[in-house]
CSV table of C-alpha atoms in Angstrom, one decimal:
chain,number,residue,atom,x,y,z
A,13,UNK,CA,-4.6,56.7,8.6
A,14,UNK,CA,-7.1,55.9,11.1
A,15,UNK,CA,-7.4,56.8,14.7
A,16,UNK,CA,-6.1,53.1,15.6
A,17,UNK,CA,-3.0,54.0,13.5
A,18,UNK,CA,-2.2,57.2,14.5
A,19,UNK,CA,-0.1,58.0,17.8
A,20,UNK,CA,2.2,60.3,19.0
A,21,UNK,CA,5.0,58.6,17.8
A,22,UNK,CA,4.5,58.5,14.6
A,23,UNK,CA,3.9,62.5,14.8
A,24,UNK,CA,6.9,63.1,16.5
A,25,UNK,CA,8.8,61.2,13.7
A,26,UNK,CA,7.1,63.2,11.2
A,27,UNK,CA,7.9,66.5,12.6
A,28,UNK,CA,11.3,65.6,13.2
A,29,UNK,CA,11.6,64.1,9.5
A,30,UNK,CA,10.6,67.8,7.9
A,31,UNK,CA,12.3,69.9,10.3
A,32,UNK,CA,15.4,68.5,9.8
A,33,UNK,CA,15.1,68.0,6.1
A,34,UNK,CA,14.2,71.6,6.0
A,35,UNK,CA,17.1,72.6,8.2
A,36,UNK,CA,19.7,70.2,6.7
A,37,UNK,CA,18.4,71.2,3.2
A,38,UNK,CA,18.8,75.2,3.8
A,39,UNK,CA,22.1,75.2,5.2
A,40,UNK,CA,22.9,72.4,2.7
A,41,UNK,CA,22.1,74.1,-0.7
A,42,UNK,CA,24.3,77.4,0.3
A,43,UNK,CA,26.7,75.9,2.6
A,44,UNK,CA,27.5,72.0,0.5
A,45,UNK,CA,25.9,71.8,-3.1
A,46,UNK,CA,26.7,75.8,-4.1
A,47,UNK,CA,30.4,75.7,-3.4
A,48,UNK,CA,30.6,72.2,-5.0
A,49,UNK,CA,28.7,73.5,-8.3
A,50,UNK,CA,30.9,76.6,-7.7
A,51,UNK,CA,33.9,74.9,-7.7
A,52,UNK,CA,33.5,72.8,-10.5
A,53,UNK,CA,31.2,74.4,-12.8
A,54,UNK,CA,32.8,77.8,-14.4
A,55,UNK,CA,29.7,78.9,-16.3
A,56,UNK,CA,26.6,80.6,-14.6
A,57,UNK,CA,24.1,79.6,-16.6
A,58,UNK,CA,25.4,76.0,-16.6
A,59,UNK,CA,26.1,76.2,-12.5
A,60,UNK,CA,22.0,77.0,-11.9
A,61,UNK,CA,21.1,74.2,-14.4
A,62,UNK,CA,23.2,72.1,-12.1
A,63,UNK,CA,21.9,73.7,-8.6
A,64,UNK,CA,18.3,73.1,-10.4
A,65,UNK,CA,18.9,69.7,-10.3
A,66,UNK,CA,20.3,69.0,-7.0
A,67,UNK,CA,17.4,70.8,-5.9
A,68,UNK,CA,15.8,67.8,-7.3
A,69,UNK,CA,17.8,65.7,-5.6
A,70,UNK,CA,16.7,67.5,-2.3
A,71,UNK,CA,13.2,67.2,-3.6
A,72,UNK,CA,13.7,63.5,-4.1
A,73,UNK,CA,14.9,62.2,-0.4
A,74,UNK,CA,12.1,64.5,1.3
A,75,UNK,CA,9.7,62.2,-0.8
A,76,UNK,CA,11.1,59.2,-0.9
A,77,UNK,CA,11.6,59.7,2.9
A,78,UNK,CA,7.9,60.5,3.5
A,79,UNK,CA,6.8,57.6,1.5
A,80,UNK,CA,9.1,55.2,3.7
A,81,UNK,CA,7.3,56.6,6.9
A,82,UNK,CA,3.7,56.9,5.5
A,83,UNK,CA,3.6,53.5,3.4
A,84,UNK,CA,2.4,51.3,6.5
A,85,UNK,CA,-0.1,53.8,7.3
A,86,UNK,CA,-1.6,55.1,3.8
A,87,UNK,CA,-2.4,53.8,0.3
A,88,UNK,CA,-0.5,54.9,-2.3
A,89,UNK,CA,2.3,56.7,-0.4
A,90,UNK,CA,4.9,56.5,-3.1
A,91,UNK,CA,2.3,59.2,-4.9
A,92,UNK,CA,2.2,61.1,-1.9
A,93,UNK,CA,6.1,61.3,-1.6
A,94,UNK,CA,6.2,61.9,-5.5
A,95,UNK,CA,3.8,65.0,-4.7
A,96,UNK,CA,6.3,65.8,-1.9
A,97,UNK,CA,9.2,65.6,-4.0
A,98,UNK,CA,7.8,67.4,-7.5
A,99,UNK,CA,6.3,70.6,-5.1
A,100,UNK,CA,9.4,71.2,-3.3
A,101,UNK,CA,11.6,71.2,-6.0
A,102,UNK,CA,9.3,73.7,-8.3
A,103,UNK,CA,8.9,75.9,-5.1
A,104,UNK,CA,13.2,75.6,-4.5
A,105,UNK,CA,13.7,76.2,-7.6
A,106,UNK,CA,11.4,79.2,-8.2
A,107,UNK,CA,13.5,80.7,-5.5
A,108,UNK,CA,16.7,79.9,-6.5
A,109,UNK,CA,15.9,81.0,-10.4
A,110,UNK,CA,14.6,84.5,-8.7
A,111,UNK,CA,17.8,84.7,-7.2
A,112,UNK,CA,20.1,84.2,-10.0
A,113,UNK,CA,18.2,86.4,-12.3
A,114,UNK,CA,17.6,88.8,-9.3
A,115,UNK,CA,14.2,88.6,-9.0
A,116,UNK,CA,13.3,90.1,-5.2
A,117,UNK,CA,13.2,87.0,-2.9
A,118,UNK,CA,9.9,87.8,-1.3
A,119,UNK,CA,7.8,87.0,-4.7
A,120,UNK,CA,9.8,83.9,-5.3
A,121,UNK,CA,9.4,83.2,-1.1
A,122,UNK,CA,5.8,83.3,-2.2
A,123,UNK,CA,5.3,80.8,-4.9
A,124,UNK,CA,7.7,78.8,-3.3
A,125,UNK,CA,5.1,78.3,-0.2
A,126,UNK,CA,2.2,78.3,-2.4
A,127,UNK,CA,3.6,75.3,-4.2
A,128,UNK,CA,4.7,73.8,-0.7
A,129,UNK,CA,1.4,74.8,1.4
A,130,UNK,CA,-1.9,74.4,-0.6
A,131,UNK,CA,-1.0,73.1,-3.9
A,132,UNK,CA,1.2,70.4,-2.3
A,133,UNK,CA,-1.9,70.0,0.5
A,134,UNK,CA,-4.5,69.8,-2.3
A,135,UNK,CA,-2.7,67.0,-4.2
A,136,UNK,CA,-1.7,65.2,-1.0
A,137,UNK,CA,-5.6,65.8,0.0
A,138,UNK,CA,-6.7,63.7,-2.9
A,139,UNK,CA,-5.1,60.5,-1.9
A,140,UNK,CA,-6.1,61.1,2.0
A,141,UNK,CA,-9.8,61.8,0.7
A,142,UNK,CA,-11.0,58.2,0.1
A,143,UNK,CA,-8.8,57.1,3.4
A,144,UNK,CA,-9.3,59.6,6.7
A,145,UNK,CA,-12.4,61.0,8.0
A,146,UNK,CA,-12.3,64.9,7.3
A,147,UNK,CA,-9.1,64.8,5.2
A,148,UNK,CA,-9.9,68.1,4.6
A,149,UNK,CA,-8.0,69.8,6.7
A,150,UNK,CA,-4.9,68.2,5.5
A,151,UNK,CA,-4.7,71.5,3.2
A,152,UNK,CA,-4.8,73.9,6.3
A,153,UNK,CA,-2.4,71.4,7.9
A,154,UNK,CA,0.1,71.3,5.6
A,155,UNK,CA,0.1,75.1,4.5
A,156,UNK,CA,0.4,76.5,7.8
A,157,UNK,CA,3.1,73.8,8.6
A,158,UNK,CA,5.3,74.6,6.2
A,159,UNK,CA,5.0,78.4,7.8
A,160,UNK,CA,6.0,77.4,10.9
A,161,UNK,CA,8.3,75.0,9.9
A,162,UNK,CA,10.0,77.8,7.5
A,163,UNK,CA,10.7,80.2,10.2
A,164,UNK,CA,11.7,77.4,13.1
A,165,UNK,CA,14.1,75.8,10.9
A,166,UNK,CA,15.3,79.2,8.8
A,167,UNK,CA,16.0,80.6,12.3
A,168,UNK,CA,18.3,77.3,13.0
A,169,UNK,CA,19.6,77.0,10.0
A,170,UNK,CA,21.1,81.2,10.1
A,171,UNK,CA,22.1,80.8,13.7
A,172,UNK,CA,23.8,77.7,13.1
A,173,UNK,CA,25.5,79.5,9.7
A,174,UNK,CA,26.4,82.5,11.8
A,175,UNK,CA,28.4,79.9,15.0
A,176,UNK,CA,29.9,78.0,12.6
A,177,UNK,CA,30.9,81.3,10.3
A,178,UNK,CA,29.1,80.9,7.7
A,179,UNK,CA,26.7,83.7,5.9
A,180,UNK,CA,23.9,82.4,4.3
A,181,UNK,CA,23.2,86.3,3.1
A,182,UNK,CA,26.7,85.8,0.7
A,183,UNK,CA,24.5,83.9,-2.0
């Protein structure tokens, strides 16, 4: 993405795109896909194989959503959304293993951002490398992002849980 490319537009489109994925997705997985698996799945082991895979599922629109806003901009973006896709659904699913085998949340919290932030940046970094001037700091970029775009949109997604009555803490 070059300077011509780039304008405020596009950034506000990208931050808009994540936060509400990430928003949609938390309140989503406890408050849509768990009480569907719930509902029709009776084993446990057999319900997390199947909230695995709609974290998958999740995984997959982020990508493929990036990759439809980045493709006019950078070369190979379907990679780049693959990246996308593949990190958040290890990092989800880390934490949503830990949970069912209860594992302390904080540890899983953890991996879960390292696959996001740096390992996700590092990868992405590789196709930006031979494209932007200093695509370096894509890794800082995209590991402190996904800091502050857990707590912004954890902190919407509880306070919209607790108006609407629901309690993400139940799961």
């Amino acid at each position: 993405m070059n300077s011509k490319q780039f304008n405020w537009d596009f950034l506000l489109k990208w931050v808009l795109l994540m936060t509400g994925f990430l928003a949609l997705s938390y309140t989503g997985i406890d408050d849509i896909e768990r009480p569907i698996v719930t509902g029709l799945v009776s084993d446990p082991w057999a319900r997390e194989i199947w909230m695995v895979l709609g974290l998958g599922l999740l995984g997959g629109l982020v990508g493929g959503a990036q990759w439809l806003l980045l493709r006019r901009f950078i070369a190979h973006a379907f990679r780049w959304g693959l990246i996308m896709a593949l990190t958040y659904w290890l990092g989800a699913s880390l934490t949503e293993i830990a949970s069912f085998t209860g594992i302390a949340l904080l540890p899983s919290f953890s991996a879960s951002f390292v696959m996001l932030g740096p390992v996700c940046g590092i990868l992405q970094w590789r196709i930006l490398r031979s494209q932007v001037d200093r695509a370096g700091w894509w890794i800082l970029t995209q590991t402190t992002s996904w800091l502050v775009l857990f707590a912004v949109s954890a902190m919407v997604a509880y306070g919209l849980d607790a108006i609407f009555g629901g309690n993400v803490d139940n799961y």
